[in-house]
PDB file of C-alpha atoms in Angstrom:
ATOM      1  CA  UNK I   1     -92.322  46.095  17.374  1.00  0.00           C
ATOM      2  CA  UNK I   2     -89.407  48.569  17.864  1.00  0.00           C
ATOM      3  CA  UNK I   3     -87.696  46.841  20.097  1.00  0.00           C
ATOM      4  CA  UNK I   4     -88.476  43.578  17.773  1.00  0.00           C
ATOM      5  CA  UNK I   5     -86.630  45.306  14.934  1.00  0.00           C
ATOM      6  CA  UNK I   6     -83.370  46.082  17.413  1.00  0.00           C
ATOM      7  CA  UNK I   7     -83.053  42.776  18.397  1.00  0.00           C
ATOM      8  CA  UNK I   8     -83.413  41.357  14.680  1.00  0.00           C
ATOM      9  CA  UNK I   9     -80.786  44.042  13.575  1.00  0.00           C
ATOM     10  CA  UNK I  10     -78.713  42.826  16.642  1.00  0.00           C
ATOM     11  CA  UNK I  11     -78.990  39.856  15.353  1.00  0.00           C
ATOM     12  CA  UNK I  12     -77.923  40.055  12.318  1.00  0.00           C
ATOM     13  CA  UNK I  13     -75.019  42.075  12.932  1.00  0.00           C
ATOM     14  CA  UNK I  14     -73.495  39.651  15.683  1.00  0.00           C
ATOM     15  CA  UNK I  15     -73.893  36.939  12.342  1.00  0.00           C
ATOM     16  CA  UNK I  16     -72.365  39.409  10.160  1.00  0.00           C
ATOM     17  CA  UNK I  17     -69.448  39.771  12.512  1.00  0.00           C
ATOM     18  CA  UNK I  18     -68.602  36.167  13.513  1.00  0.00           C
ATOM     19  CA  UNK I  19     -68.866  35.045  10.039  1.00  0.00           C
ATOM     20  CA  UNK I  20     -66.617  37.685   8.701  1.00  0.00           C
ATOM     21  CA  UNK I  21     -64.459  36.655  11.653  1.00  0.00           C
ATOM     22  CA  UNK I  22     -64.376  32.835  10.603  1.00  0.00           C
ATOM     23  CA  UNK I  23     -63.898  34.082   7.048  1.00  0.00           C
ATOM     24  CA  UNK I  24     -60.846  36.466   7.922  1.00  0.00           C
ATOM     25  CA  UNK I  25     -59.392  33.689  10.315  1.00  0.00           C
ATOM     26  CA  UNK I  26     -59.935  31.043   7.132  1.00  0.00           C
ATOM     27  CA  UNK I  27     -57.782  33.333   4.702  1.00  0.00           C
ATOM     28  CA  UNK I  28     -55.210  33.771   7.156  1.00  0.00           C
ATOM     29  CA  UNK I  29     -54.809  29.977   8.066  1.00  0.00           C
ATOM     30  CA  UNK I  30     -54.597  30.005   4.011  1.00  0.00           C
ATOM     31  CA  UNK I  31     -51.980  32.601   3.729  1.00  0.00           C
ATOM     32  CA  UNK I  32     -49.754  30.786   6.506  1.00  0.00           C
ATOM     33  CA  UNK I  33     -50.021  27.371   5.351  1.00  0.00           C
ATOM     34  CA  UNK I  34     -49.388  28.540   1.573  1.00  0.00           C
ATOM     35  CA  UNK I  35     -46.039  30.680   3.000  1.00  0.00           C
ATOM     36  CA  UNK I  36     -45.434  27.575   4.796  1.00  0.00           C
ATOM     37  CA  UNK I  37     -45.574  25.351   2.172  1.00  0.00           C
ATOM     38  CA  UNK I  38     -43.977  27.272  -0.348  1.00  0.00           C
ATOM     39  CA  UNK I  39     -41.016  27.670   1.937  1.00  0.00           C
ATOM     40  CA  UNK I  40     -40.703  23.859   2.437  1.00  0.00           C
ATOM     41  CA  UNK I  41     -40.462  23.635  -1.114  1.00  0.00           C
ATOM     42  CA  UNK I  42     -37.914  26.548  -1.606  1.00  0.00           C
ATOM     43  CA  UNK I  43     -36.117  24.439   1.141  1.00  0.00           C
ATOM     44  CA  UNK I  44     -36.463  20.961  -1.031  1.00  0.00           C
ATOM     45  CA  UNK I  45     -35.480  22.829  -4.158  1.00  0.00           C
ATOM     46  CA  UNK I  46     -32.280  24.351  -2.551  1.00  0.00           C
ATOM     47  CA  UNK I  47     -31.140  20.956  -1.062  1.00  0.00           C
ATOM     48  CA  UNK I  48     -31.258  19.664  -4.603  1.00  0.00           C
ATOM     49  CA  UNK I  49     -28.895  22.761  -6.200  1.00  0.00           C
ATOM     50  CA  UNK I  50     -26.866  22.415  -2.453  1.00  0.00           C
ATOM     51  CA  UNK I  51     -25.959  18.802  -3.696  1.00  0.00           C
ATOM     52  CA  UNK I  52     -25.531  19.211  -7.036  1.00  0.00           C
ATOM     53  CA  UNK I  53     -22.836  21.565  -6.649  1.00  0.00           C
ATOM     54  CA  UNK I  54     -21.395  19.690  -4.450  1.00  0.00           C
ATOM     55  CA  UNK I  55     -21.040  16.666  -6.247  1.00  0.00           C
ATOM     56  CA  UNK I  56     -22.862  17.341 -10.222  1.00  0.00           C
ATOM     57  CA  UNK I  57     -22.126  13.397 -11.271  1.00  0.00           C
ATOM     58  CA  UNK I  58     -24.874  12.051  -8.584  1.00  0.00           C
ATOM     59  CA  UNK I  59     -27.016  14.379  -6.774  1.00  0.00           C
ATOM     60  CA  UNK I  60     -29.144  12.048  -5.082  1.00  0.00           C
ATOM     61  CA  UNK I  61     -27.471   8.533  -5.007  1.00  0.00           C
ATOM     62  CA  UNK I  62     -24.305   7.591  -3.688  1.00  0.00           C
ATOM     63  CA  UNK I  63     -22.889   4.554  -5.170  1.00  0.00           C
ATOM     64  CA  UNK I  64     -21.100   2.003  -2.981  1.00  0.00           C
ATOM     65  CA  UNK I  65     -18.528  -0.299  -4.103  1.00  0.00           C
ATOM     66  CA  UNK I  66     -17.155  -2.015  -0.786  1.00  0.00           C
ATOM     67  CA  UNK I  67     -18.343  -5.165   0.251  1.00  0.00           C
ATOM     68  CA  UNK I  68     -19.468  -4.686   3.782  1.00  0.00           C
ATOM     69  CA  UNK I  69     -19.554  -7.857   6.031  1.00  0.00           C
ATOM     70  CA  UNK I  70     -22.536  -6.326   8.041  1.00  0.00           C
ATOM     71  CA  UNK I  71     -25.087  -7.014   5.316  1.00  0.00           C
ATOM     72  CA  UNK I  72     -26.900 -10.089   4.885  1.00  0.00           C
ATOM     73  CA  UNK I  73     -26.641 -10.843   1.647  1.00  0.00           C
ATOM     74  CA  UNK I  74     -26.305 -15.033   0.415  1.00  0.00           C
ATOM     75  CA  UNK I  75     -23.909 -13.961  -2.736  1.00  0.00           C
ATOM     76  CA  UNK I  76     -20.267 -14.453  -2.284  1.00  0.00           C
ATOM     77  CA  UNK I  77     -18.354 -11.130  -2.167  1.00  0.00           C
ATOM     78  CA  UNK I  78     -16.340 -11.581  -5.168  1.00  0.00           C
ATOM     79  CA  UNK I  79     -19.777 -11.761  -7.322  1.00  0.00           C
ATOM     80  CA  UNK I  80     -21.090  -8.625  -5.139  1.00  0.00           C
ATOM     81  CA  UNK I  81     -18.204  -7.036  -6.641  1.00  0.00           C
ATOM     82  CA  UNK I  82     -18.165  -8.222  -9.915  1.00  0.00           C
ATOM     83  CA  UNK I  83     -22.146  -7.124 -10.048  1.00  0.00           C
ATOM     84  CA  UNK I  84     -21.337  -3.660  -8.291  1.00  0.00           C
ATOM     85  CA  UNK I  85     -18.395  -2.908 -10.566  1.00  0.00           C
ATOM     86  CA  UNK I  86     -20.908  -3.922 -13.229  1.00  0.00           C
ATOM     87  CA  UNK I  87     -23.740  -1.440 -11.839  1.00  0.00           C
ATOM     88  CA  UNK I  88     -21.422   1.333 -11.865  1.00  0.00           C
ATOM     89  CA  UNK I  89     -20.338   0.985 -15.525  1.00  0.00           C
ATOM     90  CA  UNK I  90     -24.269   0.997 -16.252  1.00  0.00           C
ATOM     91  CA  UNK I  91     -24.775   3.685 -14.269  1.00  0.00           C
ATOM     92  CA  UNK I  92     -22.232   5.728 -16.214  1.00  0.00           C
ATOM     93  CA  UNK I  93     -23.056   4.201 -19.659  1.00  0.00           C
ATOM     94  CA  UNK I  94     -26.692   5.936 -19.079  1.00  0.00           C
ATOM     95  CA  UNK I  95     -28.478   3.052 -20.005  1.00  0.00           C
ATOM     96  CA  UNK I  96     -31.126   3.296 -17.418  1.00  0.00           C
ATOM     97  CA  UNK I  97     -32.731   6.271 -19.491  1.00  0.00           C
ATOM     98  CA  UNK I  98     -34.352   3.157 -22.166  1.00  0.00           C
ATOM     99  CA  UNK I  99     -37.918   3.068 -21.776  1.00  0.00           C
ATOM    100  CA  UNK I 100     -37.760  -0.768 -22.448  1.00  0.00           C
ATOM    101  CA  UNK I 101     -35.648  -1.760 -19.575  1.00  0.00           C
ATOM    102  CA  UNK I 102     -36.464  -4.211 -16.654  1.00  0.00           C
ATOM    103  CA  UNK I 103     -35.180  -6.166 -14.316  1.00  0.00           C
ATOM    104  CA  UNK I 104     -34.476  -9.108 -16.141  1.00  0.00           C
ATOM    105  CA  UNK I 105     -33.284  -7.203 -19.123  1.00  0.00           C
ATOM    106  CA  UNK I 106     -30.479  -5.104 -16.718  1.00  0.00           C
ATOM    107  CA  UNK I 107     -29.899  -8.619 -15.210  1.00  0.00           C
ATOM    108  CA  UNK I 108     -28.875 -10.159 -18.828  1.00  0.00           C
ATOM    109  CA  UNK I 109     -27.000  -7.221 -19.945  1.00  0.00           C
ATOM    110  CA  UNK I 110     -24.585  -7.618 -16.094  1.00  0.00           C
ATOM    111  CA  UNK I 111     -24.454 -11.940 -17.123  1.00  0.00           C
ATOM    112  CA  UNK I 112     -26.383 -12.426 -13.701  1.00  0.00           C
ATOM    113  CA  UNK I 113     -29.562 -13.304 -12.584  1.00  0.00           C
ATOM    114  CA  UNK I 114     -32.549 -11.532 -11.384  1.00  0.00           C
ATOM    115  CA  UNK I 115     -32.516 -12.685  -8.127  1.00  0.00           C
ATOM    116  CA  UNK I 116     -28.695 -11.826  -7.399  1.00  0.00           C
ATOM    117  CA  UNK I 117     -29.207  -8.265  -8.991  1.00  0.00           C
ATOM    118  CA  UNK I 118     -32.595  -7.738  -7.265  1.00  0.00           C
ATOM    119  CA  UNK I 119     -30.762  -8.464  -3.823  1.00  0.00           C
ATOM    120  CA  UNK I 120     -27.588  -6.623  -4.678  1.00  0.00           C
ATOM    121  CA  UNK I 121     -29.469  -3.686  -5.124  1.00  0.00           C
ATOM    122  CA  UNK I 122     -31.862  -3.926  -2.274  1.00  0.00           C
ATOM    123  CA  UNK I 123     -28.577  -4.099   0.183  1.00  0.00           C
ATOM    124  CA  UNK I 124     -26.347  -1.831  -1.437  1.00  0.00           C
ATOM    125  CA  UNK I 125     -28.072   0.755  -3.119  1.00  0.00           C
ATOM    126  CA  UNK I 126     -31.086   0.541  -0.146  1.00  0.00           C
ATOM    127  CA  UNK I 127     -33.630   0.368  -2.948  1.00  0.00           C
ATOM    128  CA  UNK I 128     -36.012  -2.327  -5.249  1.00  0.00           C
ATOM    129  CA  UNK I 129     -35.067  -2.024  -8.288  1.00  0.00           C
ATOM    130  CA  UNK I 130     -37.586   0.209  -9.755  1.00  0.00           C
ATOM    131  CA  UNK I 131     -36.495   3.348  -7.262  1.00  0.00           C
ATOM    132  CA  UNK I 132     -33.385   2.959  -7.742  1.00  0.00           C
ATOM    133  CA  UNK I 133     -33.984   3.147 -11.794  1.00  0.00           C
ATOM    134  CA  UNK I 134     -36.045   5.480 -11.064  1.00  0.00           C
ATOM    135  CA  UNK I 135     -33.635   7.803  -9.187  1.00  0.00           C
ATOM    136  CA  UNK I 136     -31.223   7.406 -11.650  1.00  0.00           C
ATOM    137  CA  UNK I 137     -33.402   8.552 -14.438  1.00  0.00           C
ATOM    138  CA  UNK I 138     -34.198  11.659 -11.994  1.00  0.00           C
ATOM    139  CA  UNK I 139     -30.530  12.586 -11.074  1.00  0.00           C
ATOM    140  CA  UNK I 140     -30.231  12.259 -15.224  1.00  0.00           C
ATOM    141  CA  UNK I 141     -32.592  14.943 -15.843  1.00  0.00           C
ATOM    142  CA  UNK I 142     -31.536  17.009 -12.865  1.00  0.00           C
ATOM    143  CA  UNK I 143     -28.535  17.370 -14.128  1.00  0.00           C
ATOM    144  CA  UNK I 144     -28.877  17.939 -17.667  1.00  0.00           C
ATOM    145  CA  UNK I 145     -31.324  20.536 -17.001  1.00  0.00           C
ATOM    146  CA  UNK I 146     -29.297  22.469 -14.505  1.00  0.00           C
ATOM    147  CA  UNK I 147     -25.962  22.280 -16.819  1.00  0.00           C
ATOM    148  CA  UNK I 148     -27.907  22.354 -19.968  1.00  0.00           C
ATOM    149  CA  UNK I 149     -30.443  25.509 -20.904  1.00  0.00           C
ATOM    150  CA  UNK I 150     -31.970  24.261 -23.538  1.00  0.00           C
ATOM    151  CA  UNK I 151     -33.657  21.541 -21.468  1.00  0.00           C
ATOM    152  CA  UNK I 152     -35.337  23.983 -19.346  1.00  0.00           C
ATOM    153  CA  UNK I 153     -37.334  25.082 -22.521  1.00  0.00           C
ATOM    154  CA  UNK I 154     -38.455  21.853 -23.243  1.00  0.00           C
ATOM    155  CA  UNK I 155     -42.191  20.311 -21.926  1.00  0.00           C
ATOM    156  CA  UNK I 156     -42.328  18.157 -19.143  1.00  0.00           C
ATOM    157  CA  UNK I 157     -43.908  15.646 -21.579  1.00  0.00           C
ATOM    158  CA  UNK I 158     -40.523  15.276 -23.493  1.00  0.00           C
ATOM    159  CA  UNK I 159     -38.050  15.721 -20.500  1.00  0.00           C
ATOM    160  CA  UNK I 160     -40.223  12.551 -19.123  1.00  0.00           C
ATOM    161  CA  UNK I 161     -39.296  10.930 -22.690  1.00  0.00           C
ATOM    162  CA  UNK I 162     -35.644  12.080 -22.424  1.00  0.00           C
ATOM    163  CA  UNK I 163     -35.000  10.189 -19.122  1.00  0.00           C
ATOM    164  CA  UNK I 164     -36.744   7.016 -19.923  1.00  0.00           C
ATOM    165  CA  UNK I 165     -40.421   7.764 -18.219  1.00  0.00           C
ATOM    166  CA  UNK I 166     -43.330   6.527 -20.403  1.00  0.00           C
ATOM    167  CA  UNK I 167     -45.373   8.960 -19.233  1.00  0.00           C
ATOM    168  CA  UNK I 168     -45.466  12.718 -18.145  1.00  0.00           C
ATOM    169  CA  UNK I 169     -47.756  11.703 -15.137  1.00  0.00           C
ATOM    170  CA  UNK I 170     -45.962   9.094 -13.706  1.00  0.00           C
ATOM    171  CA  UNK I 171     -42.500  11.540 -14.456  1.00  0.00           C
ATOM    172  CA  UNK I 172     -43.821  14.401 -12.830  1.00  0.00           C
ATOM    173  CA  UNK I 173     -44.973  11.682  -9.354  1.00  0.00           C
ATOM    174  CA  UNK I 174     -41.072  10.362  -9.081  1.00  0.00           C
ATOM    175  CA  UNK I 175     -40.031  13.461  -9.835  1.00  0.00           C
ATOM    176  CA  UNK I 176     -41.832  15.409  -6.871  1.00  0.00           C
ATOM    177  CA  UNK I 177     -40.892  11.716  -4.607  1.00  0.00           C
ATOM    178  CA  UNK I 178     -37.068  12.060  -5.163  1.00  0.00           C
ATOM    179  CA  UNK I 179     -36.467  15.543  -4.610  1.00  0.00           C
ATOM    180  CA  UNK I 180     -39.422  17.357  -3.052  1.00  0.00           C
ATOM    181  CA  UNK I 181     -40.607  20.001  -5.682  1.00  0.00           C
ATOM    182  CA  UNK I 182     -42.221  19.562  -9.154  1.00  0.00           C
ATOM    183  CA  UNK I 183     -40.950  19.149 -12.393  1.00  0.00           C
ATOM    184  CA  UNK I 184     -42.613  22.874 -13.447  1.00  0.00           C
ATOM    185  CA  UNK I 185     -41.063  24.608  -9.952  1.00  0.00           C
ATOM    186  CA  UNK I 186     -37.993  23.379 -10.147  1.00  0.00           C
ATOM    187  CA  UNK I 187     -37.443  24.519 -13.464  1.00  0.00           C
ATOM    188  CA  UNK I 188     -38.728  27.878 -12.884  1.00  0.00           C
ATOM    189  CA  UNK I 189     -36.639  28.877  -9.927  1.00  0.00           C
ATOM    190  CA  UNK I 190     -33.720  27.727 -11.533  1.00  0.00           C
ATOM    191  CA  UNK I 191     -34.484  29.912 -14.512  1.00  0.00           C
ATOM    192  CA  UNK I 192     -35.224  32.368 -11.642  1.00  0.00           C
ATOM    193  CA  UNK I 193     -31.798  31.777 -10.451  1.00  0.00           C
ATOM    194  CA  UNK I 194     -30.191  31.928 -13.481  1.00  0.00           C
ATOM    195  CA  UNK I 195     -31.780  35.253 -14.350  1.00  0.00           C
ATOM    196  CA  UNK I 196     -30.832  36.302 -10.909  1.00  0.00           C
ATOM    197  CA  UNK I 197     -27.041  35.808 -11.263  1.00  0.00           C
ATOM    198  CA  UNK I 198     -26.589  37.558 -14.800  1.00  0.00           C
ATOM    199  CA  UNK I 199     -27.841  40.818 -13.408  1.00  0.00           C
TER     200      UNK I 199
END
C-alpha cells in the first residue's frame, strides 16, 4: 500500500510537471508571437509616417501620367491622356471622398465611358476601380489625420464618414489592407509620437 501511494504521488507529480511545462512553453510561444506581431505592425505603421514625409500629397499611390507603349491597353493614347489628365484633376478635387460615387458616375463626370475608365485604371493605376477609390479615400484620411489634430479625436465611425466609407466596419478592413495597422493603432502611436516630440 506504501509503495502504492509513492507511485500515485509519482504520478501525479510527473503530470503536474509536464503540464506546467506545456503551460509555461504555451505563454512563451504567446509572448513571442505577440512581440512579433506587434513589431510587424510598428514596422507597417512607420512605413506609412516614412512615406508621408516623404511625399505628404500621396502616401500610398503614385499617379502616372505617361503613356507607356508596353501596356496593352485598346484606347488610343491621346484619350489615355485626356482620361489620366482627367483622373488627376479628380484626384486633387477630392471628389472620391462622396459616399454616392461609382464607376459609372466617375465615368460621366471624366465624359468617358465605363469601360475606357475601368481599363485605364486597371493599367495605369494597377488597380479595379474600387481599390483604387478606396486607396484614395485612405491616403485622404491619412493625411488629414497626421497634419490635422483634431481628427485624431474624432471616432473611427465619423473618420469612416469623412473619407467617403459607409460604414466603420468596412473603413476599419481597407484601412488595415492599405497600410498594415488599424484605424485605432495608428492613431494612437501617432498621438504617441506627437507626445513624444513636445517633451
Amino acid at each position: 500500500m506504501d509503495e502504492q501511494g509513492k507511485a500515485h504521488t509519482g504520478n501525479i507529480q510527473k503530470i503536474l510537471m509536464i503540464s506546467l511545462t506545456v503551460i509555461i512553453l504555451l505563454v512563451a510561444g504567446g509572448i513571442l508571437f505577440w512581440k512579433r506581431n506587434q513589431k510587424k505592425l510598428h514596422e507597417n505603421y512607420e512605413a506609412v509616417i516614412n512615406t508621408l514625409n516623404k511625399n505628404n500629397s500621396s502616401p500610398i499611390q503614385n499617379t502616372q501620367l505617361e503613356v507607356s507603349s508596353e501596356k496593352s491597353i485598346t484606347i488610343t493614347d491621346e484619350t489615355v491622356k485626356m482620361i489620366l489628365g482627367k483622373l488627376e484633376k479628380f484626384e486633387k478635387s477630392q471628389k472620391f471622398i462622396k459616399k454616392d460615387l461609382s464607376l459609372t458616375s466617375l465615368a460621366t463626370d471624366l465624359n468617358t465611358n465605363t469601360r475606357y475608365l475601368s481599363e485605364i485604371i486597371k493599367q495605369y493605376k494597377e488597380n479595379n476601380y474600387n481599390n483604387y477609390i478606396n486607396g484614395l479615400r485612405i491616403n485622404y484620411i491619412i493625411n488629414k489625420l497626421y497634419e490635422n489634430p483634431i481628427y485624431r479625436e474624432y471616432k473611427i465611425s465619423y473618420l469612416a464618414e469623412a473619407c467617403g466609407f459607409s460604414s466603420r466596419e468596412v473603413f476599419a478592413v481597407i484601412f488595415k489592407k492599405e497600410t498594415g495597422v488599424s484605424p485605432s493603432y495608428f492613431i494612437n502611436n501617432l498621438k504617441k509620437d506627437r507626445l513624444e516630440s513636445a517633451t
